[in-house]
JSON list of C-alpha atoms in Angstrom, two decimals:
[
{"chain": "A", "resi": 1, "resn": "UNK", "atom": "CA", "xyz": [108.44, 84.05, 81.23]},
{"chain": "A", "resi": 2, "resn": "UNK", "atom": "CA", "xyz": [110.36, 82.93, 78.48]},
{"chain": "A", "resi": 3, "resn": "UNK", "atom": "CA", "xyz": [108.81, 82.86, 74.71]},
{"chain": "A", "resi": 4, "resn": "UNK", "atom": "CA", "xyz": [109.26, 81.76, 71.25]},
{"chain": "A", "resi": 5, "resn": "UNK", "atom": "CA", "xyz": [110.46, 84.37, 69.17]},
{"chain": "A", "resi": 6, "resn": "UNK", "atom": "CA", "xyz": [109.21, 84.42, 64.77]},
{"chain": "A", "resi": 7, "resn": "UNK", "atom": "CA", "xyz": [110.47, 86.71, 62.02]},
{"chain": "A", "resi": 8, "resn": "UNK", "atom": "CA", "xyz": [109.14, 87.83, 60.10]},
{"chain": "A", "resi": 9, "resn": "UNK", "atom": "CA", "xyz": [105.44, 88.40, 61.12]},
{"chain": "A", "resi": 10, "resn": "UNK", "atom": "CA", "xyz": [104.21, 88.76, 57.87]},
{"chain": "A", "resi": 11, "resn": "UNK", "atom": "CA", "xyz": [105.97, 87.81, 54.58]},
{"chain": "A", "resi": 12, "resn": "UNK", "atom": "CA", "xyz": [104.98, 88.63, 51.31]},
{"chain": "A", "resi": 13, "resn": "UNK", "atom": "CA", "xyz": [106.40, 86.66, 47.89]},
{"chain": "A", "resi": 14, "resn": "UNK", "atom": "CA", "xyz": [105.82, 85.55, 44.82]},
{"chain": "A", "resi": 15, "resn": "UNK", "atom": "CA", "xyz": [105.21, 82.12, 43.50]},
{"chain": "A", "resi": 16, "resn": "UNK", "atom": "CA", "xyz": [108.16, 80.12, 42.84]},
{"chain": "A", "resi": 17, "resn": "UNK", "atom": "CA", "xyz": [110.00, 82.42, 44.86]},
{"chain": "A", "resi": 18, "resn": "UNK", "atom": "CA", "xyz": [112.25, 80.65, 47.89]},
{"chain": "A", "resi": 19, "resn": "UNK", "atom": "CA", "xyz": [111.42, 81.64, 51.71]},
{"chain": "A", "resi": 20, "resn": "UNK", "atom": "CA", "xyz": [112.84, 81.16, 54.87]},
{"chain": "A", "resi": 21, "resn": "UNK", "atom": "CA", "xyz": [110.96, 81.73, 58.53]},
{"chain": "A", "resi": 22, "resn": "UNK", "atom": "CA", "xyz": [112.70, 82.07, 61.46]},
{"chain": "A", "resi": 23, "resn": "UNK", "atom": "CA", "xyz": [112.49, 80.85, 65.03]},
{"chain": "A", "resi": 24, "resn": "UNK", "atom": "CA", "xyz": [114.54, 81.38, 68.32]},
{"chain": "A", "resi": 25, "resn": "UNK", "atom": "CA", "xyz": [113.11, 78.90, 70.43]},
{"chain": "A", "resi": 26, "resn": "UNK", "atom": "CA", "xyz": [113.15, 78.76, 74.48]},
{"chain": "A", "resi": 27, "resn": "UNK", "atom": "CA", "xyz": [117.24, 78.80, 75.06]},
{"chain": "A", "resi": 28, "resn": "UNK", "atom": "CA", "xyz": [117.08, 75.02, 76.84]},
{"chain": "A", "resi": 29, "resn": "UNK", "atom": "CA", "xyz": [114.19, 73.17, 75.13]},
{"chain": "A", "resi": 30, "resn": "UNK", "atom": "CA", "xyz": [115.15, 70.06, 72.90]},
{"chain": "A", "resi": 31, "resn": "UNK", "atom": "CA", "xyz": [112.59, 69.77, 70.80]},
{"chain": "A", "resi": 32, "resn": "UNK", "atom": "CA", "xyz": [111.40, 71.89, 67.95]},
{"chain": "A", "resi": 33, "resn": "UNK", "atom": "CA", "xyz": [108.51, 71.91, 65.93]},
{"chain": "A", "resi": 34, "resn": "UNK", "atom": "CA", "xyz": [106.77, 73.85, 62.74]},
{"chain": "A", "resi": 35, "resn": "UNK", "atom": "CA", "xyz": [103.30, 73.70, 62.35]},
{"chain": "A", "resi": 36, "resn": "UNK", "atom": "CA", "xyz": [100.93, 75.67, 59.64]},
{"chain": "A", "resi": 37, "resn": "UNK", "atom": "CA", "xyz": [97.05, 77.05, 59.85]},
{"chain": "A", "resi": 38, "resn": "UNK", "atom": "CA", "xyz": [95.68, 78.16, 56.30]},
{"chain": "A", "resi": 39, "resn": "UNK", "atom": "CA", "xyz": [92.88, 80.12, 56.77]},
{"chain": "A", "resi": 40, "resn": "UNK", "atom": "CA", "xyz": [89.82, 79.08, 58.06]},
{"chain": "A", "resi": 41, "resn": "UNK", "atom": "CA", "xyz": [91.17, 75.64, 58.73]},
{"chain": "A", "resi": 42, "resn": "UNK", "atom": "CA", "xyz": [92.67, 73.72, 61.27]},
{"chain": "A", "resi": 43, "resn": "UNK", "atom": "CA", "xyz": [96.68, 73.83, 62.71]},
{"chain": "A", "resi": 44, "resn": "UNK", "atom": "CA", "xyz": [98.35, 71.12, 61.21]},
{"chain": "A", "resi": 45, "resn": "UNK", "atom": "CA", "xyz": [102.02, 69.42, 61.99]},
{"chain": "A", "resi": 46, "resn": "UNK", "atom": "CA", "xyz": [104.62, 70.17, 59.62]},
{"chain": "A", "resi": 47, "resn": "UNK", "atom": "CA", "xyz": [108.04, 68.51, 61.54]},
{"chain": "A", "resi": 48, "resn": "UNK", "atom": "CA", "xyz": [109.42, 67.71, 64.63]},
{"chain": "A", "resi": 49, "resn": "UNK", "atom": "CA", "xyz": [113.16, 68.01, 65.41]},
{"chain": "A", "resi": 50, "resn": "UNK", "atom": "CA", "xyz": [115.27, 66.72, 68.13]},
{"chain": "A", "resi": 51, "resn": "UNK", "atom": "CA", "xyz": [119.21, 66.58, 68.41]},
{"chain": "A", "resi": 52, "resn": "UNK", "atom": "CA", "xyz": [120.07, 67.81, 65.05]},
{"chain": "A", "resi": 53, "resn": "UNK", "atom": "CA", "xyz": [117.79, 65.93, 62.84]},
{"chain": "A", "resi": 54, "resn": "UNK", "atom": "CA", "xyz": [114.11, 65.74, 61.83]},
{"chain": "A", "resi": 55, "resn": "UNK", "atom": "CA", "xyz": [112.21, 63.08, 64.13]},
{"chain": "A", "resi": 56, "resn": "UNK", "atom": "CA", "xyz": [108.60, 62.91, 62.17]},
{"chain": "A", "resi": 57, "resn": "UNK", "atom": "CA", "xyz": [107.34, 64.93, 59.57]},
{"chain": "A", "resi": 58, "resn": "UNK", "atom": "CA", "xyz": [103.74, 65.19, 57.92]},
{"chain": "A", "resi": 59, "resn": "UNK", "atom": "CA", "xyz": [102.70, 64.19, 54.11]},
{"chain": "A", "resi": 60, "resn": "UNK", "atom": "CA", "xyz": [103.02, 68.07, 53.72]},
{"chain": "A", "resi": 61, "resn": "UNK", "atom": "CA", "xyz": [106.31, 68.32, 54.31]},
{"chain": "A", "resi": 62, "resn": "UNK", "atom": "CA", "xyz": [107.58, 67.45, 50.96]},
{"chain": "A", "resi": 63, "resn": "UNK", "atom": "CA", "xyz": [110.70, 68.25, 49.21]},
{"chain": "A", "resi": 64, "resn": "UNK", "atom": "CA", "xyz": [110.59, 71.84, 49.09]},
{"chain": "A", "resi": 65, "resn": "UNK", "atom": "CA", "xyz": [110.56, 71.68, 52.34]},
{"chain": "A", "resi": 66, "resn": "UNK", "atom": "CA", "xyz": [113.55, 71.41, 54.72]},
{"chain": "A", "resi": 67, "resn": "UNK", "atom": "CA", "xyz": [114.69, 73.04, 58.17]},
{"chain": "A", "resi": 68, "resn": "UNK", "atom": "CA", "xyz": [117.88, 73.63, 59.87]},
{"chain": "A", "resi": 69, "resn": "UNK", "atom": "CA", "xyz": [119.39, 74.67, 63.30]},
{"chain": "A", "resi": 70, "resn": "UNK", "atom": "CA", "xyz": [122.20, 76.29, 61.94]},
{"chain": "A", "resi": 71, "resn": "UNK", "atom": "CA", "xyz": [123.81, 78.21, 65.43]},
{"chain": "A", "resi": 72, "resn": "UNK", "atom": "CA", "xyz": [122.15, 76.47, 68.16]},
{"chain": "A", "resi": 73, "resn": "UNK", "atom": "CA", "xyz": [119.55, 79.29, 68.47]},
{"chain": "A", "resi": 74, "resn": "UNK", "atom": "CA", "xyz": [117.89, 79.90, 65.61]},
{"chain": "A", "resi": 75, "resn": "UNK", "atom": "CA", "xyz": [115.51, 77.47, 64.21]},
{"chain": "A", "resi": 76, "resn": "UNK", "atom": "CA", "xyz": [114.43, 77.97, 60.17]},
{"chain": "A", "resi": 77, "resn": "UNK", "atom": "CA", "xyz": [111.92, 76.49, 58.15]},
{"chain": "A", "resi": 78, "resn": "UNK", "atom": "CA", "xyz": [112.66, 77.05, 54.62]},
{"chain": "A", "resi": 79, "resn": "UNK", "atom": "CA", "xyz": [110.16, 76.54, 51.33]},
{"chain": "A", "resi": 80, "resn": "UNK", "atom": "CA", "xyz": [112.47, 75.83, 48.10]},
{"chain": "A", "resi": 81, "resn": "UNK", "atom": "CA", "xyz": [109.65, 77.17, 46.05]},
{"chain": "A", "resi": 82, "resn": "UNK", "atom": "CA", "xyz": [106.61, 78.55, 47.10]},
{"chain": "A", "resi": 83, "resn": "UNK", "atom": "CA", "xyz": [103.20, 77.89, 45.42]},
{"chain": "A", "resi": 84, "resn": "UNK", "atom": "CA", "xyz": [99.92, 80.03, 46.04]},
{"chain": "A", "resi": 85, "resn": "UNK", "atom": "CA", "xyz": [98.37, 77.27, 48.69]},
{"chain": "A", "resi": 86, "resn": "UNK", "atom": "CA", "xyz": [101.49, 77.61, 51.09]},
{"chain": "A", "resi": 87, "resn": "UNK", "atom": "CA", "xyz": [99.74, 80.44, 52.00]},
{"chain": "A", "resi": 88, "resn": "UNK", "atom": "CA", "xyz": [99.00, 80.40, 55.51]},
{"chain": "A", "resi": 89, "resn": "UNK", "atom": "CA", "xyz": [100.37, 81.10, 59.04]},
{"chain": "A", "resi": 90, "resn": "UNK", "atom": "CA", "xyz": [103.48, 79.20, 60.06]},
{"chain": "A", "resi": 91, "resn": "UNK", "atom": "CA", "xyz": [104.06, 78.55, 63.67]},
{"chain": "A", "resi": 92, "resn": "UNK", "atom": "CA", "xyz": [106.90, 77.32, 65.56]},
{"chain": "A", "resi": 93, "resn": "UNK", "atom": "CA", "xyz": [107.22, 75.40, 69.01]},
{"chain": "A", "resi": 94, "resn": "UNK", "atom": "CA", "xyz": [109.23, 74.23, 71.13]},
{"chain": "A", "resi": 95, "resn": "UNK", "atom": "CA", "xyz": [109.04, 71.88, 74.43]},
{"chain": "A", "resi": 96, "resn": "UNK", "atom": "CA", "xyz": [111.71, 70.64, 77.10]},
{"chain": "A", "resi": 97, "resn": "UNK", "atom": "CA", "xyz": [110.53, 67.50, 76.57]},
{"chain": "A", "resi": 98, "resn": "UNK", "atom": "CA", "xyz": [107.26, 67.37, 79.02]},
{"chain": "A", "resi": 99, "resn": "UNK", "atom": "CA", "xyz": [103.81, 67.53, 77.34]},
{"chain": "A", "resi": 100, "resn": "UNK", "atom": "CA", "xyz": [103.94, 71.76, 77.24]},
{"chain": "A", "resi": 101, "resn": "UNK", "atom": "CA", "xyz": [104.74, 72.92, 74.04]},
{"chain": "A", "resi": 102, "resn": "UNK", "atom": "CA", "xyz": [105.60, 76.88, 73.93]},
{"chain": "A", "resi": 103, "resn": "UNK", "atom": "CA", "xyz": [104.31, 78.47, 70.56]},
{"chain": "A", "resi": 104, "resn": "UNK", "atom": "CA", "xyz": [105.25, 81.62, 68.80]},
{"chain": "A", "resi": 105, "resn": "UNK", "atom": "CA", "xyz": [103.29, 84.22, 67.57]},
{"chain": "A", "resi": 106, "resn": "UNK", "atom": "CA", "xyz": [103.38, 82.96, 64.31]},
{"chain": "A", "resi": 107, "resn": "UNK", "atom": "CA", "xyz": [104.36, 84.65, 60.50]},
{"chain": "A", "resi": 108, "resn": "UNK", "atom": "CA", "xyz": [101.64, 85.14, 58.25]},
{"chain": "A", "resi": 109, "resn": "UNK", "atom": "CA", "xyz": [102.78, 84.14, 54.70]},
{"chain": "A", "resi": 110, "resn": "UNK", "atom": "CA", "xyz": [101.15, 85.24, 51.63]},
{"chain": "A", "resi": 111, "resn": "UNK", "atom": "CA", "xyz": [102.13, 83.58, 48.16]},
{"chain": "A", "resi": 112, "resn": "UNK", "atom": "CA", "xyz": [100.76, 85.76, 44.78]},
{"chain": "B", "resi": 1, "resn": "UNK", "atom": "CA", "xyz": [94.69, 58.39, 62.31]},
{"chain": "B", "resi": 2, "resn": "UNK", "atom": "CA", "xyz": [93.79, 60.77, 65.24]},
{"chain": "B", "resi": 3, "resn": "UNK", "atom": "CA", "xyz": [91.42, 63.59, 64.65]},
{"chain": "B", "resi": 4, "resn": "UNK", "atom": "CA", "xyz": [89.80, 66.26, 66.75]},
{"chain": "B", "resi": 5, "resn": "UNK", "atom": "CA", "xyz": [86.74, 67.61, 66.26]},
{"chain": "B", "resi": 6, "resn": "UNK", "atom": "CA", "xyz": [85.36, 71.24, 68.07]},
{"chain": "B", "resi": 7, "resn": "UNK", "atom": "CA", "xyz": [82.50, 73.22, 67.73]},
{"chain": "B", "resi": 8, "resn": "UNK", "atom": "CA", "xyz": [81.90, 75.29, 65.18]},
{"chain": "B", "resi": 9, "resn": "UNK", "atom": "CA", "xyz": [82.56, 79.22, 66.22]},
{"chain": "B", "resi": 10, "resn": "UNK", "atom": "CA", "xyz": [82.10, 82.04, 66.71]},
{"chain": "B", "resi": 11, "resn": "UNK", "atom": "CA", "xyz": [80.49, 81.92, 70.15]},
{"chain": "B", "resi": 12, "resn": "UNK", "atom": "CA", "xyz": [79.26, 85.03, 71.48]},
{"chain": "B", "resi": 13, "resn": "UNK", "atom": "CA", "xyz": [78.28, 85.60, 74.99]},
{"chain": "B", "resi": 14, "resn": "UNK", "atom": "CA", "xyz": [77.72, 88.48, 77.62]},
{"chain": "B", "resi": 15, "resn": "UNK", "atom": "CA", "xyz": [80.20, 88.79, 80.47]},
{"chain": "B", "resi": 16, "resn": "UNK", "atom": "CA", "xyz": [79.41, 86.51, 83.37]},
{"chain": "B", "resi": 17, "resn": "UNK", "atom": "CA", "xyz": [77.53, 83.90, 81.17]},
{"chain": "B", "resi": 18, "resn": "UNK", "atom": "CA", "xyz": [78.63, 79.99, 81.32]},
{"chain": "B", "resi": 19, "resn": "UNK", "atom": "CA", "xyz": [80.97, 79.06, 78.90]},
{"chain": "B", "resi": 20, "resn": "UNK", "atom": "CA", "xyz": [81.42, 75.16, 76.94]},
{"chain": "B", "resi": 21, "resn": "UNK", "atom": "CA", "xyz": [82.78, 74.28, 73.82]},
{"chain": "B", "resi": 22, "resn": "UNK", "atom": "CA", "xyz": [82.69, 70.76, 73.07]},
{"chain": "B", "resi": 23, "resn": "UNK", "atom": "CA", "xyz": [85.65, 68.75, 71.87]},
{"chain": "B", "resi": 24, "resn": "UNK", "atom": "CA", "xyz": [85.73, 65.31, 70.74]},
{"chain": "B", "resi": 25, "resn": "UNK", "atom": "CA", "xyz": [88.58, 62.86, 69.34]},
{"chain": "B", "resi": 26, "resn": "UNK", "atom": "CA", "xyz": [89.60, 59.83, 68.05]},
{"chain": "B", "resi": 27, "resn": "UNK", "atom": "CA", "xyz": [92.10, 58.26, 68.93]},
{"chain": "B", "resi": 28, "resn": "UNK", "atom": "CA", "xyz": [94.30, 54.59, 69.44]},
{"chain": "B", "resi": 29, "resn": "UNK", "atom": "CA", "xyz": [94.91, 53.87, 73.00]},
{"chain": "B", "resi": 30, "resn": "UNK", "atom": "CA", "xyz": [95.01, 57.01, 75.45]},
{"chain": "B", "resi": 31, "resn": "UNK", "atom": "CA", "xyz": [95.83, 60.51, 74.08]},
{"chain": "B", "resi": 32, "resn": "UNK", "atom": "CA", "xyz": [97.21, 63.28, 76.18]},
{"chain": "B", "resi": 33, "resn": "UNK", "atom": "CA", "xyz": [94.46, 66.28, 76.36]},
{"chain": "B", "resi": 34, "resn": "UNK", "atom": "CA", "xyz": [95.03, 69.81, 75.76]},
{"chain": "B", "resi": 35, "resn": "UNK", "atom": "CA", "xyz": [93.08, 72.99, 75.31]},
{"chain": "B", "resi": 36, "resn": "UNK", "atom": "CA", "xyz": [95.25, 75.83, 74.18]},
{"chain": "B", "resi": 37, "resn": "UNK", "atom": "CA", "xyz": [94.31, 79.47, 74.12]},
{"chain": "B", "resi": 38, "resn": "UNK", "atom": "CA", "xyz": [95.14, 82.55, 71.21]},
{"chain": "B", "resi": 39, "resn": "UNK", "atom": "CA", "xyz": [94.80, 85.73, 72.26]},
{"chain": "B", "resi": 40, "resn": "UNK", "atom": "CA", "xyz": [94.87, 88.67, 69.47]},
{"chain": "B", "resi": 41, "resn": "UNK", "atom": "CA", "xyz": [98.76, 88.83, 67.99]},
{"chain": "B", "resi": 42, "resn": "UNK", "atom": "CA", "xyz": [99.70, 85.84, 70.07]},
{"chain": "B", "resi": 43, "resn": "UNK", "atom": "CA", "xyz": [100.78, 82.46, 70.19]},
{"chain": "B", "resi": 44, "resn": "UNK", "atom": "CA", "xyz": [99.19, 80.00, 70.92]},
{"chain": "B", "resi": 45, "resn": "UNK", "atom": "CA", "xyz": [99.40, 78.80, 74.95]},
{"chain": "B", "resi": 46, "resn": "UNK", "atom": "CA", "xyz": [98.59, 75.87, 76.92]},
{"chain": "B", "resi": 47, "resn": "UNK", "atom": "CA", "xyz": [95.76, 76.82, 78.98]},
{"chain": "B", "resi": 48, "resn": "UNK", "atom": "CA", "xyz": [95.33, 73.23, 80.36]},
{"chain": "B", "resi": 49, "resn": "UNK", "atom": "CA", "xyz": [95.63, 69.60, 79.94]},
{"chain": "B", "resi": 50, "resn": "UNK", "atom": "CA", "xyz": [94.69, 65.94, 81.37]},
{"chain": "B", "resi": 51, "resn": "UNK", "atom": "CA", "xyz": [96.95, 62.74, 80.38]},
{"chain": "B", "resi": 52, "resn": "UNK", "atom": "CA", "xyz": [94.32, 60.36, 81.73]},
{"chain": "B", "resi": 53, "resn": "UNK", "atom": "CA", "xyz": [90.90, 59.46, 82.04]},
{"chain": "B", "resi": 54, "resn": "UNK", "atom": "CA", "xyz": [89.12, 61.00, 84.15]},
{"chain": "B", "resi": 55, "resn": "UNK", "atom": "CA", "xyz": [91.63, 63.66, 84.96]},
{"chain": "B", "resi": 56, "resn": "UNK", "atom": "CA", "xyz": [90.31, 67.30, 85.50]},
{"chain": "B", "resi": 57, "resn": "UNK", "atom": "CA", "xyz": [92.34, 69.81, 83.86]},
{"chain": "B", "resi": 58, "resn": "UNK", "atom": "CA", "xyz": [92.58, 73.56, 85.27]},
{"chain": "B", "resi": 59, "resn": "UNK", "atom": "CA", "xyz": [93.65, 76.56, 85.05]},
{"chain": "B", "resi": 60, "resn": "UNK", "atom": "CA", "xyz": [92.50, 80.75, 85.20]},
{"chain": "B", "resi": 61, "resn": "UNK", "atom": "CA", "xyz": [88.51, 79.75, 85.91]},
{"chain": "B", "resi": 62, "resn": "UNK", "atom": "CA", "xyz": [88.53, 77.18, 83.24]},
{"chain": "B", "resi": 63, "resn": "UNK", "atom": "CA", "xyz": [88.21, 73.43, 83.41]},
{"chain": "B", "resi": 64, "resn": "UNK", "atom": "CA", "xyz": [87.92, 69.87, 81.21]},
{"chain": "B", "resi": 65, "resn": "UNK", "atom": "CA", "xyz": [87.46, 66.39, 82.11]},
{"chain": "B", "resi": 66, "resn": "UNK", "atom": "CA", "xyz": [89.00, 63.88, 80.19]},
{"chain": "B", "resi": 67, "resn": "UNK", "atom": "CA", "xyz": [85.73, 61.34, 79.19]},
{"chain": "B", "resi": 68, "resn": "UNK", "atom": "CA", "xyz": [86.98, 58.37, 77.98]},
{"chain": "B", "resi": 69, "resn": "UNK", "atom": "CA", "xyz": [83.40, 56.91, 77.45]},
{"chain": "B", "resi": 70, "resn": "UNK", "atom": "CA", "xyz": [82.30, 59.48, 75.40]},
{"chain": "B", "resi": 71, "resn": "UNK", "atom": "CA", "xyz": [85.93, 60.50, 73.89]},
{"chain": "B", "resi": 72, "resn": "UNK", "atom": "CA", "xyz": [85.01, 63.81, 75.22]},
{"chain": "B", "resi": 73, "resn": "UNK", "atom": "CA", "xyz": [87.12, 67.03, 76.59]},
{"chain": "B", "resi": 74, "resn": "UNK", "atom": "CA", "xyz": [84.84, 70.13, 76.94]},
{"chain": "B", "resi": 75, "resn": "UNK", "atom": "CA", "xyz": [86.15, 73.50, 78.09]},
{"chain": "B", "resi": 76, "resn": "UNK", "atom": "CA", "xyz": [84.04, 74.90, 80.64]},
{"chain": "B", "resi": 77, "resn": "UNK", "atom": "CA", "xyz": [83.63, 78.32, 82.31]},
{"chain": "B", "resi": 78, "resn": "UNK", "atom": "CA", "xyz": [81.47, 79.66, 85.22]},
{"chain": "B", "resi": 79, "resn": "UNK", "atom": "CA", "xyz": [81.37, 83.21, 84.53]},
{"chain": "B", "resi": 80, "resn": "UNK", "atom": "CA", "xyz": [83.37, 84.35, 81.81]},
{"chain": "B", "resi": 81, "resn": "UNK", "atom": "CA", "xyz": [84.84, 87.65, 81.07]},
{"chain": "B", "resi": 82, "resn": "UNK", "atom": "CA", "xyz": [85.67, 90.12, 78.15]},
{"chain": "B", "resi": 83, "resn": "UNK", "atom": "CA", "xyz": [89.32, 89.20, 78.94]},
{"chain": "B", "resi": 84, "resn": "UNK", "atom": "CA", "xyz": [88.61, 85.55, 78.15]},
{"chain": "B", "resi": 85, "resn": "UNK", "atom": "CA", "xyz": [87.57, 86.70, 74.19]},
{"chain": "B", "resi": 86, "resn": "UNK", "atom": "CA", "xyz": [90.09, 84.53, 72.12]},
{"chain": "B", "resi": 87, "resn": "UNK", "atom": "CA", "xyz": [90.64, 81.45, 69.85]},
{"chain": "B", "resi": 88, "resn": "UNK", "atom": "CA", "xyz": [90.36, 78.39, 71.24]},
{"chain": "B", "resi": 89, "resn": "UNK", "atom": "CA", "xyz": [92.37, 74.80, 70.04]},
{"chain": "B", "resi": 90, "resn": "UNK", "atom": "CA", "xyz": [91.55, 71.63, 71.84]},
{"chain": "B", "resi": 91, "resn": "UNK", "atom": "CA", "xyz": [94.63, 69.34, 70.97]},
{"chain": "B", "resi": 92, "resn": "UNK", "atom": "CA", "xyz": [95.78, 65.58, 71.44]},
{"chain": "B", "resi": 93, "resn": "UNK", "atom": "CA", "xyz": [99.52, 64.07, 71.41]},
{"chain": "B", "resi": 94, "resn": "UNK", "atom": "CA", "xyz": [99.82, 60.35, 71.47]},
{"chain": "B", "resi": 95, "resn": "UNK", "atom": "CA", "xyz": [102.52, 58.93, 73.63]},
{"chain": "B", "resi": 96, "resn": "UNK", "atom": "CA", "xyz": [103.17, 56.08, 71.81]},
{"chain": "B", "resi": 97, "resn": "UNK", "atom": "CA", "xyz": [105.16, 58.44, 69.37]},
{"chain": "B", "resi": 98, "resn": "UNK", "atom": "CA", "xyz": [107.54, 59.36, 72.04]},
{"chain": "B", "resi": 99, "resn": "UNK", "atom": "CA", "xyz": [107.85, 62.18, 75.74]},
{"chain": "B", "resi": 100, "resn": "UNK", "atom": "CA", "xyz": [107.24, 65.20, 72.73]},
{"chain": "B", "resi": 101, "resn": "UNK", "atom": "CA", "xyz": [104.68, 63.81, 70.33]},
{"chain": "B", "resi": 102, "resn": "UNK", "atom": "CA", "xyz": [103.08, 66.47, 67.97]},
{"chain": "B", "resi": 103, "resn": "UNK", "atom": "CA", "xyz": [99.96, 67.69, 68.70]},
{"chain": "B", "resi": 104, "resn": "UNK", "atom": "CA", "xyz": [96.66, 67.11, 66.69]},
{"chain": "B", "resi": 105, "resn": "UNK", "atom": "CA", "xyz": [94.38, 70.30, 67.07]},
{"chain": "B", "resi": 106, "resn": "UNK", "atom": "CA", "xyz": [90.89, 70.92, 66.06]},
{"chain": "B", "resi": 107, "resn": "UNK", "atom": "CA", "xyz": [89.64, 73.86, 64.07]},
{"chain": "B", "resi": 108, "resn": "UNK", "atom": "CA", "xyz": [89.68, 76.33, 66.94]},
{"chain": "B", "resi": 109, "resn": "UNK", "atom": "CA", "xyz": [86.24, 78.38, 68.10]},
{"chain": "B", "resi": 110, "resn": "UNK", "atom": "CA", "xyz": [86.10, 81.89, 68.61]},
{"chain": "B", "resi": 111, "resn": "UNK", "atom": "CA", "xyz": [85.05, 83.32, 71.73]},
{"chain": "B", "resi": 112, "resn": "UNK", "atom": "CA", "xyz": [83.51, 86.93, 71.74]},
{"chain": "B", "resi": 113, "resn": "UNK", "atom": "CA", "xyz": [82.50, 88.03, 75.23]},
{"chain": "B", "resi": 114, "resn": "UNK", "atom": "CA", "xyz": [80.89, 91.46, 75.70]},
{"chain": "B", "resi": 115, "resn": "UNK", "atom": "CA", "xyz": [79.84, 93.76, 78.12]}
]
């Protein structure tokens, strides 16, 4: 079955520092998303993307945040500059458009 | 806004026992229902879902009925094995935002079966 790839699994940096996570989603799915668990609490939407451009984001998805499709496969989510309570694990999804979104295993960032 | 609400993990039971974790929402109008499944070093997948009330989602042993009286979708097992020990998300997208809505998830529960 096809899956939703994420690099890193686990990324390490230091406050202020800028990050980018990767995601190849499924090759024909139209929709992407980014969503974010910090520890102990619950997953929480970060942005939805469709045909090139951000359809709804969440309060947290401020200015340092921003994603891009840049190639038609990969799918980033990049943080400008990170602060201790990004923290958390970042997953991405994507769907063909129907109510099953596919998730990937996730990366595990960790701000000092 | 819309919310979801699961029982607090973790729940431990022995192999073969009956399984439920409760899952409530709020909601406007009529969510979509989901209960998605982590194993160990996974991502999270769909285990099932119901887009109306009343519907019975299914799938690998596992079921939920979408209450709309009591804004209600419990996961339920018969006989549950170690196999089945994983995180579990009950989840709501609202189609008024559109076919691929994001989903709202609850906390997740642990499930730890054992022998």
């Amino acid at each position: 079955e096809p899956e939703v790839t994420q690099t890193p699994s686990h990324q390490v940096t230091q406050m202020g520092q800028e990050v980018i996570l990767r995601c190849v989603p499924i090759s024909n799915h139209l929709y992407f998303y980014w969503y974010r668990q910090i520890l102990g609490q619950k997953v929480e939407f970060l942005v939805s993307f469709y045909n090139n451009e951000i359809s709804e984001k969440s309060e947290i998805f401020d200015d340092q945040f921003s994603v891009e499709r840049p190639d038609g496969s990969n799918f980033t989510l990049k943080i400008r500059s990170t602060k201790l309570e990004d923290s958390a694990m970042y997953f991405c999804a994507s769907t063909a458009g129907d109510l099953k979104q596919y998730f990937g295993p996730g990366t595990r960032l960790t701000v000092t | 806004g819309n919310s979801v609400t699961q029982m607090e993990g973790p729940v431990t039971l022995s192999e073969e026992a009956f399984l439920t974790i409760n899952c409530t929402y709020t909601a406007t109008g009529y969510p979509s229902l989901f209960w998605y499944v982590q194993y160990p070093g996974e991502g999270l997948q769909l285990l099932l879902k119901a887009t109306k009330a009343d519907d019975k989602g299914s799938n690998k042993g596992f079921e939920a009925t979408y209450r709309k009286e009591t804004t209600s979708f419990h996961l339920e097992k018969g006989s549950v094995q170690v196999s089945d020990s994983a995180v579990y998300f009950c989840a709501l997208s609202d189609p008024r935002s559109g076919t691929a809505s994001k989903l709202t998830f609850g906390t997740g529960t642990r499930l730890q079966v054992t022998l």
